[in-house]
CSV table of C-alpha atoms in Angstrom, one decimal:
chain,number,residue,atom,x,y,z
A,1105,ALA,CA,12.8,-29.9,11.8
A,1106,ALA,CA,15.1,-28.9,9.0
A,1107,THR,CA,12.2,-28.0,6.8
A,1108,VAL,CA,10.6,-25.9,9.5
A,1109,SER,CA,13.9,-24.1,10.1
A,1110,GLU,CA,14.2,-23.4,6.4
A,1111,LEU,CA,10.7,-22.1,6.1
A,1112,LEU,CA,11.1,-20.0,9.2
A,1113,ALA,CA,14.4,-18.5,7.9
A,1114,THR,CA,12.7,-17.6,4.6
A,1115,ALA,CA,9.7,-16.1,6.3
A,1116,ILE,CA,11.8,-13.9,8.6
A,1117,GLU,CA,14.0,-12.7,5.7
A,1118,LYS,CA,10.9,-11.7,3.7
A,1119,GLN,CA,9.3,-10.0,6.7
A,1120,ALA,CA,12.5,-7.9,7.2
A,1121,ALA,CA,12.7,-7.1,3.5
A,1122,LEU,CA,9.0,-6.1,3.5
A,1123,SER,CA,9.5,-3.8,6.5
A,1124,THR,CA,12.4,-2.2,4.9
A,1125,TRP,CA,10.4,-1.6,1.7
A,1126,VAL,CA,7.6,0.1,3.7
A,1127,ASP,CA,10.1,2.2,5.6
A,1128,GLU,CA,11.6,3.4,2.3
A,1129,ARG,CA,8.1,4.4,1.0
A,1130,GLN,CA,7.5,6.3,4.3
A,1131,THR,CA,10.7,8.2,3.8
A,1132,GLU,CA,9.8,9.0,0.2
A,1133,ILE,CA,6.4,10.4,1.0
A,1134,ALA,CA,7.8,12.4,3.9
A,1135,THR,CA,10.5,13.9,1.7
A,1136,LEU,CA,8.0,14.9,-1.0
A,1137,ALA,CA,5.6,16.5,1.5
A,1138,ALA,CA,8.5,18.6,2.7
A,1139,LEU,CA,9.4,20.0,-0.7
A,1140,PRO,CA,8.9,23.8,-0.7
A,1141,ASP,CA,7.5,23.8,-4.2
A,1142,LEU,CA,4.7,21.4,-3.2
A,1143,THR,CA,3.8,23.3,0.0
A,1144,ASP,CA,3.9,26.6,-1.9
A,1145,ASP,CA,1.6,25.2,-4.6
A,1146,MET,CA,-0.8,23.9,-1.9
A,1147,ALA,CA,-0.8,27.1,0.0
A,1148,ASN,CA,-1.6,29.1,-3.2
A,1149,LEU,CA,-4.4,26.6,-4.2
A,1150,THR,CA,-6.1,26.7,-0.8
A,1151,ALA,CA,-5.8,30.5,-0.5
A,1152,ALA,CA,-7.2,31.3,-4.0
A,1153,ALA,CA,-10.9,31.7,-4.6
A,1154,PRO,CA,-12.5,28.5,-6.0
A,1155,GLY,CA,-12.7,28.6,-9.8
A,1156,SER,CA,-10.5,31.7,-10.1
A,1157,ALA,CA,-7.6,32.1,-12.5
A,1158,ALA,CA,-5.3,32.0,-9.5
A,1159,ALA,CA,-6.8,28.7,-8.3
A,1160,ARG,CA,-6.5,27.1,-11.8
A,1161,ALA,CA,-2.9,28.2,-12.1
A,1162,ALA,CA,-2.0,26.9,-8.6
A,1163,HIS,CA,-3.8,23.6,-9.4
A,1164,ASP,CA,-2.0,23.1,-12.7
A,1165,HIS,CA,1.4,23.8,-11.2
A,1166,LEU,CA,0.7,21.4,-8.3
A,1167,VAL,CA,-0.4,18.6,-10.7
A,1168,ARG,CA,2.8,19.2,-12.8
A,1169,ASP,CA,4.9,18.8,-9.7
A,1170,LEU,CA,3.1,15.7,-8.6
A,1171,ARG,CA,3.4,14.0,-12.0
A,1172,ALA,CA,7.2,14.1,-11.7
A,1173,TRP,CA,6.9,11.4,-9.1
A,1174,VAL,CA,4.6,9.1,-11.0
A,1175,GLY,CA,5.5,6.7,-13.8
A,1176,PRO,CA,8.4,4.5,-14.8
A,1177,GLY,CA,11.2,4.4,-12.3
A,1178,ARG,CA,9.1,6.1,-9.7
A,1179,PRO,CA,7.5,4.4,-6.7
A,1180,PHE,CA,4.0,5.8,-7.1
A,1181,LEU,CA,1.0,4.9,-9.3
A,1182,ALA,CA,-0.8,8.1,-8.5
A,1183,MET,CA,-0.6,11.1,-6.2
A,1184,LEU,CA,-3.3,13.1,-4.6
A,1185,ALA,CA,-3.4,16.4,-2.7
A,1186,LEU,CA,-6.4,16.5,-0.3
A,1187,ASP,CA,-8.2,19.3,1.6
A,1188,PRO,CA,-7.3,18.9,5.3
A,1189,ASP,CA,-10.8,19.6,6.5
A,1190,THR,CA,-13.1,17.7,4.1
A,1191,GLY,CA,-10.8,15.1,2.5
A,1192,GLU,CA,-11.7,16.3,-1.0
A,1193,VAL,CA,-9.1,15.6,-3.7
A,1194,LEU,CA,-8.1,19.0,-4.8
A,1195,ALA,CA,-5.4,17.9,-7.3
A,1196,ALA,CA,-4.4,14.5,-8.6
A,1197,THR,CA,-2.2,13.0,-11.3
A,1198,HIS,CA,-5.3,11.1,-12.5
A,1199,PRO,CA,-8.0,13.8,-13.2
A,1200,ASP,CA,-10.9,11.4,-12.5
A,1201,GLU,CA,-9.8,11.4,-8.8
A,1202,GLU,CA,-10.4,15.1,-8.4
A,1203,GLY,CA,-13.5,16.1,-6.5
A,1204,LYS,CA,-13.8,12.8,-4.8
A,1205,PHE,CA,-13.8,12.7,-1.0
A,1206,LYS,CA,-11.5,10.5,1.1
A,1207,GLU,CA,-12.5,11.7,4.5
A,1208,ASP,CA,-13.1,8.2,5.8
A,1209,GLN,CA,-9.8,6.7,4.5
A,1210,PRO,CA,-7.2,5.8,7.1
A,1211,PHE,CA,-4.4,7.4,5.0
A,1212,PHE,CA,-6.2,10.7,5.1
A,1213,ILE,CA,-7.2,10.5,8.8
A,1214,ASN,CA,-3.7,9.5,9.9
A,1215,GLY,CA,-1.9,11.5,7.2
A,1216,LYS,CA,-3.0,14.7,8.8
A,1217,ASP,CA,-0.9,14.0,11.9
A,1218,GLY,CA,2.2,12.4,10.4
A,1219,VAL,CA,3.7,10.0,7.9
A,1220,PHE,CA,1.5,6.9,7.5
A,1221,VAL,CA,1.3,3.9,5.2
A,1222,GLN,CA,-2.2,2.3,5.0
A,1223,ASN,CA,-2.3,-1.4,5.3
A,1224,LEU,CA,-2.9,-3.4,2.1
A,1225,TYR,CA,-6.5,-3.3,1.1
A,1226,TYR,CA,-8.6,-4.3,-1.9
A,1227,SER,CA,-9.3,-1.3,-4.2
A,1228,THR,CA,-12.5,-1.4,-6.2
A,1229,ALA,CA,-11.1,1.3,-8.5
A,1230,LEU,CA,-8.0,-0.7,-9.2
A,1231,GLN,CA,-9.7,-4.1,-9.0
A,1232,GLY,CA,-6.9,-5.4,-7.0
A,1233,PRO,CA,-4.7,-4.8,-3.9
A,1234,ALA,CA,-3.6,-1.3,-3.1
A,1235,MET,CA,-1.4,0.5,-0.6
A,1236,THR,CA,-1.3,4.2,0.1
A,1237,ALA,CA,1.3,6.4,1.8
A,1238,ALA,CA,0.4,9.8,3.2
A,1239,ALA,CA,2.0,12.7,4.9
A,1240,PRO,CA,0.9,16.2,6.0
A,1241,LEU,CA,1.7,19.3,3.9
A,1242,LEU,CA,2.7,22.0,6.4
A,1243,ALA,CA,3.2,25.7,6.0
A,1244,PRO,CA,6.4,27.2,7.4
A,1245,ASP,CA,4.5,28.1,10.6
A,1246,GLY,CA,3.3,24.6,11.1
A,1247,ARG,CA,-0.2,25.1,9.8
A,1248,LEU,CA,-1.8,22.1,8.1
A,1249,LEU,CA,-2.3,22.9,4.4
A,1250,GLY,CA,-3.4,19.5,3.2
A,1251,VAL,CA,-2.5,15.8,3.0
A,1252,LEU,CA,-0.3,14.4,0.3
A,1253,ALA,CA,-1.1,10.8,-0.6
A,1254,GLY,CA,0.6,8.4,-3.0
A,1255,ARG,CA,-0.6,5.0,-4.2
A,1256,LEU,CA,2.3,2.7,-4.1
A,1257,LYS,CA,3.5,0.4,-6.9
A,1258,LEU,CA,3.4,-3.1,-5.5
A,1259,ASP,CA,5.7,-4.7,-8.0
A,1260,GLU,CA,8.7,-4.7,-5.6
A,1261,MET,CA,6.6,-5.9,-2.7
A,1262,ASN,CA,5.3,-8.8,-4.9
A,1263,ALA,CA,8.9,-9.6,-5.9
A,1264,ILE,CA,9.9,-9.9,-2.3
A,1265,ILE,CA,7.1,-12.2,-1.4
A,1266,ARG,CA,7.4,-14.4,-4.6
A,1267,ARG,CA,11.2,-14.8,-4.3
A,1268,ARG,CA,12.0,-18.5,-3.9
A,1269,THR,CA,15.1,-20.4,-2.7
A,1270,GLY,CA,14.9,-23.0,-5.5
A,1271,LEU,CA,15.4,-25.8,-2.9
A,1272,ARG,CA,11.7,-27.0,-3.1
A,1273,GLN,CA,9.1,-27.6,-5.7
A,1274,THR,CA,6.0,-26.9,-3.6
A,1275,ASP,CA,7.2,-23.8,-1.5
A,1276,GLU,CA,5.3,-20.6,-1.7
A,1277,THR,CA,4.7,-17.4,0.3
A,1278,TYR,CA,1.7,-15.1,0.3
A,1279,LEU,CA,0.3,-12.2,2.2
A,1280,VAL,CA,-3.2,-12.0,3.7
A,1281,ASN,CA,-4.6,-8.8,5.1
A,1282,THR,CA,-6.7,-8.3,8.3
A,1283,SER,CA,-9.9,-8.8,6.3
A,1284,ASN,CA,-8.8,-12.4,5.5
A,1285,LEU,CA,-8.1,-11.5,1.8
A,1286,PHE,CA,-5.1,-12.5,-0.2
A,1287,VAL,CA,-3.1,-9.4,-1.2
A,1288,THR,CA,-0.5,-11.2,-3.2
A,1289,GLN,CA,-1.4,-13.8,-5.8
A,1290,PRO,CA,-1.1,-17.4,-4.4
A,1291,ARG,CA,1.3,-19.4,-6.6
A,1292,PHE,CA,-1.1,-22.3,-7.1
A,1293,VAL,CA,-4.1,-20.3,-8.2
A,1294,SER,CA,-3.8,-18.2,-11.4
A,1295,ASP,CA,-7.3,-16.7,-11.3
A,1296,GLN,CA,-7.0,-13.1,-9.9
A,1297,ALA,CA,-10.6,-13.5,-8.6
A,1298,VAL,CA,-9.1,-15.3,-5.6
A,1299,LEU,CA,-7.9,-11.9,-4.4
A,1300,GLN,CA,-11.6,-11.0,-3.7
A,1301,ARG,CA,-12.4,-14.2,-1.7
A,1302,GLY,CA,-11.7,-14.7,2.0
A,1303,VAL,CA,-9.2,-17.3,3.1
A,1304,HIS,CA,-9.8,-19.0,6.5
A,1305,THR,CA,-7.2,-21.7,6.9
A,1306,PRO,CA,-5.9,-22.7,10.4
A,1307,ALA,CA,-2.6,-20.9,9.6
A,1308,VAL,CA,-4.4,-17.7,8.5
A,1309,GLU,CA,-6.7,-17.6,11.5
A,1310,ARG,CA,-3.9,-18.1,13.9
A,1311,CYS,CA,-1.8,-15.5,12.2
A,1312,LEU,CA,-4.7,-12.9,12.3
A,1313,ALA,CA,-5.1,-13.7,16.0
A,1314,ARG,CA,-1.6,-12.0,16.2
A,1315,ASP,CA,0.3,-15.2,16.6
A,1316,SER,CA,3.4,-16.5,14.8
A,1317,GLY,CA,4.3,-20.2,14.6
A,1318,VAL,CA,4.1,-23.3,12.6
A,1319,VAL,CA,1.3,-25.7,11.9
A,1320,SER,CA,0.7,-28.9,9.9
A,1321,ALA,CA,-2.8,-28.3,8.4
A,1322,LEU,CA,-4.9,-27.9,5.3
A,1323,ASP,CA,-3.9,-25.0,3.1
A,1324,TYR,CA,-6.2,-22.8,1.0
A,1325,ARG,CA,-6.5,-25.6,-1.6
A,1326,GLY,CA,-7.5,-28.1,1.0
A,1327,GLU,CA,-4.1,-29.8,0.7
A,1328,GLN,CA,-2.1,-31.0,3.7
A,1329,ALA,CA,0.8,-28.6,4.2
A,1330,LEU,CA,3.6,-27.6,6.6
A,1331,ILE,CA,3.1,-23.9,7.1
A,1332,VAL,CA,5.1,-21.2,8.9
A,1333,TYR,CA,3.0,-18.1,9.6
A,1334,ARG,CA,4.1,-14.7,10.8
A,1335,TRP,CA,2.0,-11.8,12.1
């Protein structure tokens, strides 16, 4: 009973810290999307004739503004500005992203209507877990100019999940997404290829059935474990 209480307290604390981290990223992307310089750049870019000098100038200015929010000490790995109708990437901090279409991505679809953080997913481009925040870029009259998207740095999230109490030798915490994929590296498996394989333990299956609880069952290694799981 004491062990279950300890595990439950740890899980709840991590859940709260993770929710706070997501809320902070939502606030950041909303704040950026509301900056007059970004909305002016996007308005100029979409109003200019494709390929014109005015379009190139607006694009370059927008990219410079976006790059200020990417890199050391910043929360984003990359930033994209997308066409509101087609989902085409019109400007990006990584040039190879430009011209690609994201029309089927949840962050684009939901980012047109409001601030949104896409759930953790496996990115083939990054060869690892990814998370993207998005918000609408709006003209002063409320017209939708585009969608601003930022790929989040996951270092802080991983630090929250990996944090240990030091009271146990075999404790660990990990996240699994709704596709049954690890999105944080399990402590007892060093091979990152595990992030591409599904995990179907009793605890994971119960959790993905939108349940929270505790179970004594085999873990992802086939070892008997006492597991607290939280949806």
